[in-house]
Short mmCIF file of C-alpha atoms in Angstrom, two decimals:
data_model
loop_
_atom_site.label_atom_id
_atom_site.label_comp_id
_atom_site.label_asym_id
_atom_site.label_seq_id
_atom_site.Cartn_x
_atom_site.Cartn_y
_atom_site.Cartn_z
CA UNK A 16 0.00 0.00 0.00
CA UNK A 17 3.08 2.22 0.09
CA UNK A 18 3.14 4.13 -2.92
CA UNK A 19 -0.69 4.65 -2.51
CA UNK A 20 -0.18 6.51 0.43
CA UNK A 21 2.52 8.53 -0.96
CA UNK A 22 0.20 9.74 -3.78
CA UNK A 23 -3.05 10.48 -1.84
CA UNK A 24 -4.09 13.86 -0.98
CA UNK A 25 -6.45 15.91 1.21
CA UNK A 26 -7.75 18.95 0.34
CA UNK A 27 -6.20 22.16 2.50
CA UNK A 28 -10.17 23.40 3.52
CA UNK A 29 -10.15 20.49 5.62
CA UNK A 30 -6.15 20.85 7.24
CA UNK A 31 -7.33 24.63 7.51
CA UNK A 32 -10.72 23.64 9.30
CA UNK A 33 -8.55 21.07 11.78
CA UNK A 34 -5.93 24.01 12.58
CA UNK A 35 -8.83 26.01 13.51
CA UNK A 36 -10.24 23.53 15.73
CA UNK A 37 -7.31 22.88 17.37
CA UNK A 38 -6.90 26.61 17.40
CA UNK A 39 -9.72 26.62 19.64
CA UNK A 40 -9.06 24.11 22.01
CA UNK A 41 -5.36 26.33 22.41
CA UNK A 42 -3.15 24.43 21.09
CA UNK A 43 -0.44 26.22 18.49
CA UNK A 44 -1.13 25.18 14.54
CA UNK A 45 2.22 26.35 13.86
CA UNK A 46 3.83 24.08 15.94
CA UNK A 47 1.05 21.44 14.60
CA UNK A 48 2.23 21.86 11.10
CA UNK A 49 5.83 22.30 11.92
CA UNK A 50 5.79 18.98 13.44
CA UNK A 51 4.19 17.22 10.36
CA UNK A 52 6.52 19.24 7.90
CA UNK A 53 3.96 21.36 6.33
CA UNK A 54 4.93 25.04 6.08
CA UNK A 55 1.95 27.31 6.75
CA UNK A 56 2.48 28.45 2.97
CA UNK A 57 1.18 25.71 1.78
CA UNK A 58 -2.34 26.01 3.32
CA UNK A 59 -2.53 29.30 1.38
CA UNK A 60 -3.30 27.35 -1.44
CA UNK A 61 -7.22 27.48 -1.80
CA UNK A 62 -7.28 24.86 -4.40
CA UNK A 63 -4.47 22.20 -3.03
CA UNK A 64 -4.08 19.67 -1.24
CA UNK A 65 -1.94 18.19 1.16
CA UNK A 66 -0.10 14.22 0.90
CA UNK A 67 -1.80 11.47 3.15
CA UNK A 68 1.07 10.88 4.91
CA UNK A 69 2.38 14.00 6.14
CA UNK A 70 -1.68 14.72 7.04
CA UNK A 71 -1.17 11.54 9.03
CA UNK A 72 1.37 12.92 10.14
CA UNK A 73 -0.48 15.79 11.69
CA UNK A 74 -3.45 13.95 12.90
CA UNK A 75 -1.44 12.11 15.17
CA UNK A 76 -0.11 15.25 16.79
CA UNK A 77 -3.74 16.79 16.96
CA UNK A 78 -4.80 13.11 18.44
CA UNK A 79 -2.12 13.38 21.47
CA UNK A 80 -4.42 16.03 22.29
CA UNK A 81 -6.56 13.84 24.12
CA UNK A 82 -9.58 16.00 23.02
CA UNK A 83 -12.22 13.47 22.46
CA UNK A 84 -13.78 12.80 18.72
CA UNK A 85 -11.92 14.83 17.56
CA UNK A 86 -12.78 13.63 14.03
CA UNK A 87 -16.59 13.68 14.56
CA UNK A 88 -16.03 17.60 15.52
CA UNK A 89 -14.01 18.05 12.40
CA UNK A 90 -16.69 16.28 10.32
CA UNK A 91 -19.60 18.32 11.72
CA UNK A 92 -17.58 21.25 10.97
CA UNK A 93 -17.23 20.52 7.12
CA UNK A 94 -20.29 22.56 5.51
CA UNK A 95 -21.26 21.94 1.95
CA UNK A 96 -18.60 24.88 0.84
CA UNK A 97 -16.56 22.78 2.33
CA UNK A 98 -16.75 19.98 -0.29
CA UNK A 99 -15.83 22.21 -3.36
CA UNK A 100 -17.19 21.53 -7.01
CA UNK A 101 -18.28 17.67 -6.00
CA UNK A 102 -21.18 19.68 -3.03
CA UNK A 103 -22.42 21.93 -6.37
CA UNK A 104 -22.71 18.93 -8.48
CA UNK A 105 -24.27 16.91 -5.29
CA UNK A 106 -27.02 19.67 -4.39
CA UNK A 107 -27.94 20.34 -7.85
CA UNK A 108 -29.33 17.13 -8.64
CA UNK A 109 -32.67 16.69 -9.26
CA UNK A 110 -32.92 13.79 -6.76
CA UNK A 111 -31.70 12.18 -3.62
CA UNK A 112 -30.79 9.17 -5.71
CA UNK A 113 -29.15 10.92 -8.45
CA UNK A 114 -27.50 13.44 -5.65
CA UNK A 115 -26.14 10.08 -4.25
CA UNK A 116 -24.68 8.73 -7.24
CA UNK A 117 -22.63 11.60 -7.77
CA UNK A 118 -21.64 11.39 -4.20
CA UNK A 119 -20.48 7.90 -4.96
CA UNK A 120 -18.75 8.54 -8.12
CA UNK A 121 -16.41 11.50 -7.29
CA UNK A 122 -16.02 10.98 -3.62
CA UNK A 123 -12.46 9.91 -4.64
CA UNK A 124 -11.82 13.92 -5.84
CA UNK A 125 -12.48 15.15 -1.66
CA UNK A 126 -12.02 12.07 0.69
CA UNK A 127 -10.21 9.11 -1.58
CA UNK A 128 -9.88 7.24 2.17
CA UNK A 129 -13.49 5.97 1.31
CA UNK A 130 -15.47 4.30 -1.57
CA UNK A 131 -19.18 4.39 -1.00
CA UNK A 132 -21.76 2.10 -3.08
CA UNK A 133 -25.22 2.37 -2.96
CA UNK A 134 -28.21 -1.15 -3.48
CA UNK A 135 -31.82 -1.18 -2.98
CA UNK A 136 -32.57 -4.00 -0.83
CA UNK A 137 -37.10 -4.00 -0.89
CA UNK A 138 -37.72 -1.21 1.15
CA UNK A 139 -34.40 -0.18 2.29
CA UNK A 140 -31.80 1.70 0.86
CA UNK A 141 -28.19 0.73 1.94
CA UNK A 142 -25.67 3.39 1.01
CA UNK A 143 -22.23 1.29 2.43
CA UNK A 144 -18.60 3.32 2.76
CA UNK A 145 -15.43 1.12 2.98
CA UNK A 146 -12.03 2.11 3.73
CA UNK A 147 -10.11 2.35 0.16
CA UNK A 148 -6.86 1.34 2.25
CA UNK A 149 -5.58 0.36 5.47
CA UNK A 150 -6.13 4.01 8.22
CA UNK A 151 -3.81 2.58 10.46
CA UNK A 152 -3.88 3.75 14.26
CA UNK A 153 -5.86 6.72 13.04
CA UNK A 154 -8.71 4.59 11.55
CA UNK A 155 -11.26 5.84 13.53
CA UNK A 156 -10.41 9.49 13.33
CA UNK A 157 -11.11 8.93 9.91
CA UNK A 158 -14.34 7.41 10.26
CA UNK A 159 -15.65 10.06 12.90
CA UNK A 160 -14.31 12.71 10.24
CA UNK A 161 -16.48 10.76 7.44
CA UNK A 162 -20.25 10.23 9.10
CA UNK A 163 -20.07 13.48 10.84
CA UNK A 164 -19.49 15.37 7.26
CA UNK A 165 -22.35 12.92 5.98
CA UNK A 166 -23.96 13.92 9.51
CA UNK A 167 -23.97 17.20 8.17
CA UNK A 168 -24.98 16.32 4.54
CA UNK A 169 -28.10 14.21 5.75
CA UNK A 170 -29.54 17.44 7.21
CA UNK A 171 -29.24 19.20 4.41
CA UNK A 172 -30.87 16.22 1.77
CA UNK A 173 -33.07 14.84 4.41
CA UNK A 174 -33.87 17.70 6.30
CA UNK A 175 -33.83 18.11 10.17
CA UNK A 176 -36.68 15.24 10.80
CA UNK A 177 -35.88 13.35 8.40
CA UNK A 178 -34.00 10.83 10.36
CA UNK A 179 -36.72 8.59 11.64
CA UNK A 180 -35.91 5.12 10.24
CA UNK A 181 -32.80 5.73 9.25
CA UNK A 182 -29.60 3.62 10.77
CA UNK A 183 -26.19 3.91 11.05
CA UNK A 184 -24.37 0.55 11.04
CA UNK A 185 -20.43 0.84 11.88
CA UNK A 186 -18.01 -1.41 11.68
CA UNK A 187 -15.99 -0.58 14.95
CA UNK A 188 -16.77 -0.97 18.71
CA UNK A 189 -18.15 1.76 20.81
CA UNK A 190 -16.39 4.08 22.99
CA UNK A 191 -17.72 6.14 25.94
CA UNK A 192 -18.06 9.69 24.26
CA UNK A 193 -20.13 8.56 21.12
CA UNK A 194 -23.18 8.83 23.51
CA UNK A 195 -22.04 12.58 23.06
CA UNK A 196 -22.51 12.51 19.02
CA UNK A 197 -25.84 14.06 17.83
CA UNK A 198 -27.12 11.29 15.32
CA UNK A 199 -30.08 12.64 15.44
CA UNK A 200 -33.01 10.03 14.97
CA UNK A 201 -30.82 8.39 13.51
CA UNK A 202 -30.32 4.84 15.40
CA UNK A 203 -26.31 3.63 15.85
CA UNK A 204 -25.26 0.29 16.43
CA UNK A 205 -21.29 -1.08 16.09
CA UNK A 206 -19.42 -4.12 15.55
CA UNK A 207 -21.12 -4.97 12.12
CA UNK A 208 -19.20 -6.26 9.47
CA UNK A 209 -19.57 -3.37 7.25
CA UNK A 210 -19.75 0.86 7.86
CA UNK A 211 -23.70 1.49 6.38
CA UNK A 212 -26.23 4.28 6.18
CA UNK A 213 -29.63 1.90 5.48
CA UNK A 214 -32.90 4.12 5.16
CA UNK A 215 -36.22 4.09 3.53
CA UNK A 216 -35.83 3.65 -0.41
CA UNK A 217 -38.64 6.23 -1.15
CA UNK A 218 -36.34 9.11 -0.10
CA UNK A 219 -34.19 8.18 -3.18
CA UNK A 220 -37.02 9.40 -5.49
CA UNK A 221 -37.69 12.64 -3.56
CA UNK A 222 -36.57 15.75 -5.63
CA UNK A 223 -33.88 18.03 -4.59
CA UNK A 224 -34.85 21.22 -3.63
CA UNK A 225 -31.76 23.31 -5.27
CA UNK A 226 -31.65 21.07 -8.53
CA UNK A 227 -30.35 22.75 -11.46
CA UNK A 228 -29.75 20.80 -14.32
CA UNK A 229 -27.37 23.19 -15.88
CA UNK A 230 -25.01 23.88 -12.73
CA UNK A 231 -25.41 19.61 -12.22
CA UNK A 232 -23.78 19.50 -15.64
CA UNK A 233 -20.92 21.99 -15.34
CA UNK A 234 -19.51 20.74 -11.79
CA UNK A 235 -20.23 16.83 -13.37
CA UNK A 236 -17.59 17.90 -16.01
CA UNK A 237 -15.18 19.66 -13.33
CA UNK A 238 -15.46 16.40 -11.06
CA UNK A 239 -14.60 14.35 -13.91
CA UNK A 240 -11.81 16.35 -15.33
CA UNK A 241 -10.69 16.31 -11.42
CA UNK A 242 -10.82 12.70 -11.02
CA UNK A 243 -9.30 11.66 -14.84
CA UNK A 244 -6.13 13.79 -13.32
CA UNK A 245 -5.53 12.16 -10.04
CA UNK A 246 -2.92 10.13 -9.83
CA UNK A 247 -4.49 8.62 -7.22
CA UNK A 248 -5.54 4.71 -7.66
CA UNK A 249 -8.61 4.30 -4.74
CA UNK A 250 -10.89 3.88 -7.45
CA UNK A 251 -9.39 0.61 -8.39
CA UNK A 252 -9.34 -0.72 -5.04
CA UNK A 253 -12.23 0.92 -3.70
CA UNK A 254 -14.10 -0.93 -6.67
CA UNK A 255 -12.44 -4.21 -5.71
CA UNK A 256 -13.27 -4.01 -1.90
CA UNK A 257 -16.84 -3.54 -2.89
CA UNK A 258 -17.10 -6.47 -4.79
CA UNK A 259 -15.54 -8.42 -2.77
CA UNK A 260 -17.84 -7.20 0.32
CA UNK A 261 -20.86 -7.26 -1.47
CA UNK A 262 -21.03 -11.12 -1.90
CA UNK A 263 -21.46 -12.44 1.48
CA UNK A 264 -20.45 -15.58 2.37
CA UNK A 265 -18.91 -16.10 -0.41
CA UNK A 266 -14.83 -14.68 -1.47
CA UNK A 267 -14.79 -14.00 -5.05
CA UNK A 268 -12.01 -15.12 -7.41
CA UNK A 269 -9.49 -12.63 -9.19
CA UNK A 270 -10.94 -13.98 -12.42
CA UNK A 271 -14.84 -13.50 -11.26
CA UNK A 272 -13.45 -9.99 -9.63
CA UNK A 273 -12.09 -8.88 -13.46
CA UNK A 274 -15.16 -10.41 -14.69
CA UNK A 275 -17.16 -7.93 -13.06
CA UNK A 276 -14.74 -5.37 -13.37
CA UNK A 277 -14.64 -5.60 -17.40
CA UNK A 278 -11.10 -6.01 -17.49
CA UNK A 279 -8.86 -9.48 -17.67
CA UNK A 280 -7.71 -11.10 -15.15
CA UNK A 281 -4.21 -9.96 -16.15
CA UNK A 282 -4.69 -6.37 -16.24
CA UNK A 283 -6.61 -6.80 -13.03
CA UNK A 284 -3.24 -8.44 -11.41
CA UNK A 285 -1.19 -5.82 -13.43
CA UNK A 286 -2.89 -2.83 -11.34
CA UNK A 287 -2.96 -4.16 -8.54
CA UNK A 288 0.95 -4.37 -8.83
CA UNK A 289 1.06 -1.28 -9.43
CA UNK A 290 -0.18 -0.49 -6.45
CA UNK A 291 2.15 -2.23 -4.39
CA UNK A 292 -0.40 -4.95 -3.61
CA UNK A 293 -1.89 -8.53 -4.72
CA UNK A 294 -5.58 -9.68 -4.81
CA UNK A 295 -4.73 -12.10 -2.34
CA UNK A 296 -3.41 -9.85 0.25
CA UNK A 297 -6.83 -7.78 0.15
CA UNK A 298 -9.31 -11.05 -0.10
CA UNK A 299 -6.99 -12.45 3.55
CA UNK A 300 -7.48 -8.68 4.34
CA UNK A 301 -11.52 -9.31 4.39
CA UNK A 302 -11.68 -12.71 5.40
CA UNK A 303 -9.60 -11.32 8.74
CA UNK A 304 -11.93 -8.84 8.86
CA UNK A 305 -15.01 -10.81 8.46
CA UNK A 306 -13.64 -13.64 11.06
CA UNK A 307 -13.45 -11.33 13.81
CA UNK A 308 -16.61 -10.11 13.37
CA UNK A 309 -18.27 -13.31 12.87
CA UNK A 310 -16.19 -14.34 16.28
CA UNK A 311 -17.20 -11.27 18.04
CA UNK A 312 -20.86 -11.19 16.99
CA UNK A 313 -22.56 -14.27 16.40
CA UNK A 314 -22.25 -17.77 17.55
CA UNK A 315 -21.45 -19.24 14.28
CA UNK A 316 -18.97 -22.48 15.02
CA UNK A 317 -15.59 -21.69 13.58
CA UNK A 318 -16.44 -24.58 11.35
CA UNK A 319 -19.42 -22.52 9.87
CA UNK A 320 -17.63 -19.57 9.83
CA UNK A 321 -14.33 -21.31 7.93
CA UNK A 322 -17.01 -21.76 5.40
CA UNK A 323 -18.08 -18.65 4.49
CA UNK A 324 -14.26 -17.26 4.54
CA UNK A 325 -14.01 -20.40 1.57
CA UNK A 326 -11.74 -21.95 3.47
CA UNK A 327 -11.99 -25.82 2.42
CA UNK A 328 -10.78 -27.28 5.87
CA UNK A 329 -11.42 -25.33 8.94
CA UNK A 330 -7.97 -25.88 10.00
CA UNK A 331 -6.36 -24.04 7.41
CA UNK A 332 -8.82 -21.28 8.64
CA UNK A 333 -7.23 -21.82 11.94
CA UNK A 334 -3.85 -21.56 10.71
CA UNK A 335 -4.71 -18.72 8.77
CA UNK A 336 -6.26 -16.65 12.58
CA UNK A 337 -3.05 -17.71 14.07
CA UNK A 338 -0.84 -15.94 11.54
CA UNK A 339 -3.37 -12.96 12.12
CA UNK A 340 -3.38 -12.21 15.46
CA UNK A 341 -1.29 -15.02 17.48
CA UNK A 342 -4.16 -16.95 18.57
CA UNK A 343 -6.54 -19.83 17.27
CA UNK A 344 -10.15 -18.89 16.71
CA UNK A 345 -11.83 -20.07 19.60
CA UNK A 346 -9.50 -18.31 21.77
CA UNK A 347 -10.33 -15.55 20.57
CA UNK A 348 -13.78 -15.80 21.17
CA UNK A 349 -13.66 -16.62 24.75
CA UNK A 350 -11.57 -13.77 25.29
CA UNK A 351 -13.54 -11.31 24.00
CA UNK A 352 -16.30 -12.83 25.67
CA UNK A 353 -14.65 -12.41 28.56
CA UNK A 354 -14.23 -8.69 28.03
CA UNK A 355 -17.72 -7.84 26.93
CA UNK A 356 -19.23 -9.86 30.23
#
């Protein structure tokens, strides 16, 4: 995932909104940047961007902080202006649906840490947002920053009481000061498999109230242009990890993956290699993450569950968890069953 990271970028309205809120709290953004080695030049720049790492970098300065959620309280600070030529395009769609598929499409030109993809499941809606690449120790100040920013979207598309029914399904444990988060009526539960907004599929019919076809059409073409010059490669992966998460129970090949892709299998493998990384390493990737939430949240026997990771005999599965995290399955289990008692 190396030279990923190294090409990534943030946009400098959201370093600038951080600075500010750690501004706030007192602490010195000079020092801040100093100590990530960004010079305070650089967030002059009202159309750049800074590299992932050395906004990593930062993060994990502002995080020694202590201040709790701190990325919810960046995310809730990120207004539509905030989101540049991909909010215009979002807001000026004629629908929720259509507003969502541009969301979905060009999300890679604001925050390329996330994919999003969007099914209609009956009556339900499921709008799901998987991390394009591993966030490290800062994972969940990422995903704080994410749903609060979408916190703030919702009220916009939604409107203020628009909530009811809707539910917020993340795929991390609680901690103590999310009872602080206003979600609204929107109902949060943790430790699923998956991060997913799921709501009533009408909404995705309702009209937009500032759609305007022509303004849709000029920031579509800016987003694209935006996107065709990245030399970021999220979109590849981010397309990947959705296939791969969207059949459940049931680990895709390369081939079947390309397949679905519209590419060979070759160039699929060629791209990937590009990107420092193999299809193998990001199925093992979900199947670890999949096994410790099947551990952690139902009581599927690790025989069951070695079957829905694909795994042919359950004790390769059990060879696999060991190389993972130093234990055997059912270890694990008890032990976090110990925890949660």
């Amino acid at each position: 995932m190396k030279n990923i990271k190294k090409n990534i970028a943030l946009p400098i309205v959201y370093i600038r909104h951080l600075m500010a809120l750690m501004s706030e709290y007192g602490f010195d953004k000079n020092t801040l940047l100093r100590g990530a080695g960004i010079q305070f030049s650089e967030l002059e720049l009202d159309d750049g961007s800074i590299d992932f790492e050395r906004c990593d970098k930062l993060i994990t300065l502002c995080q020694q902080s202590g201040i709790d959620g701190l990325g919810w309280k960046l995310g809730m600070r990120l207004n539509l202006p905030s989101h540049g030529i991909l909010a215009t395009a979002a807001m000026a769609s004629r629908y929720i649906g259509e507003m969502i598929s541009m969301s979905v499409r060009y999300l890679g030109t604001r925050f390329p840490l996330m994919v999003m993809s969007l099914e209609v499941d009956g009556d339900t809606a499921i709008l799901q947002f998987d991390e394009a690449l591993d966030l490290g120790d800062n994972r969940r100040f990422y995903v704080e920053a994410f749903i609060g920013s979408q916190q703030v979207m919702k009220m916009y598309t939604f409107g203020p009481q628009a909530s009811a029914g809707h539910t917020l399904q993340l795929a991390m444990d609680k901690v103590d000061y999310y009872d602080d988060f206003d979600f609204a009526d929107t109902t949060v539960t943790y430790g699923h498999a998956a991060h997913q907004y799921r709501f009533p599929a009408h909404y995705i019919s309702t009209p937009m109230p500032m759609a305007d076809d022509i303004a849709r059409e000029v920031a579509e073409r800016q987003c694209q242009k935006m996107l065709a010059d990245m030399k970021v490669e999220t979109g590849l992966l981010g397309r990947v990890l959705a296939h791969i998460r969207s059949r459940e129970g049931v680990i895709p090949s390369l081939e079947q993956t390309a397949d679905y892709l519209s590419i060979s299998p070759r160039t699929l493998r060629r791209q990937l290699q590009e990107l420092d990384i193999t299809y193998r390493t990001l199925v093992n990737r979900e199947r670890k993450r999949l096994a410790l939430h099947y551990l952690r949240n139902t009581r599927l026997t690790v025989e069951e569950i070695a079957e829905r990771l694909d795994y042919n005999d359950p004790s390769n599965f059990g060879r696999a968890f060991r190389k993972w995290t130093g234990h055997s399955p059912g270890f694990y289990r008890q032990t976090t069953e110990e925890v949660g008692a």
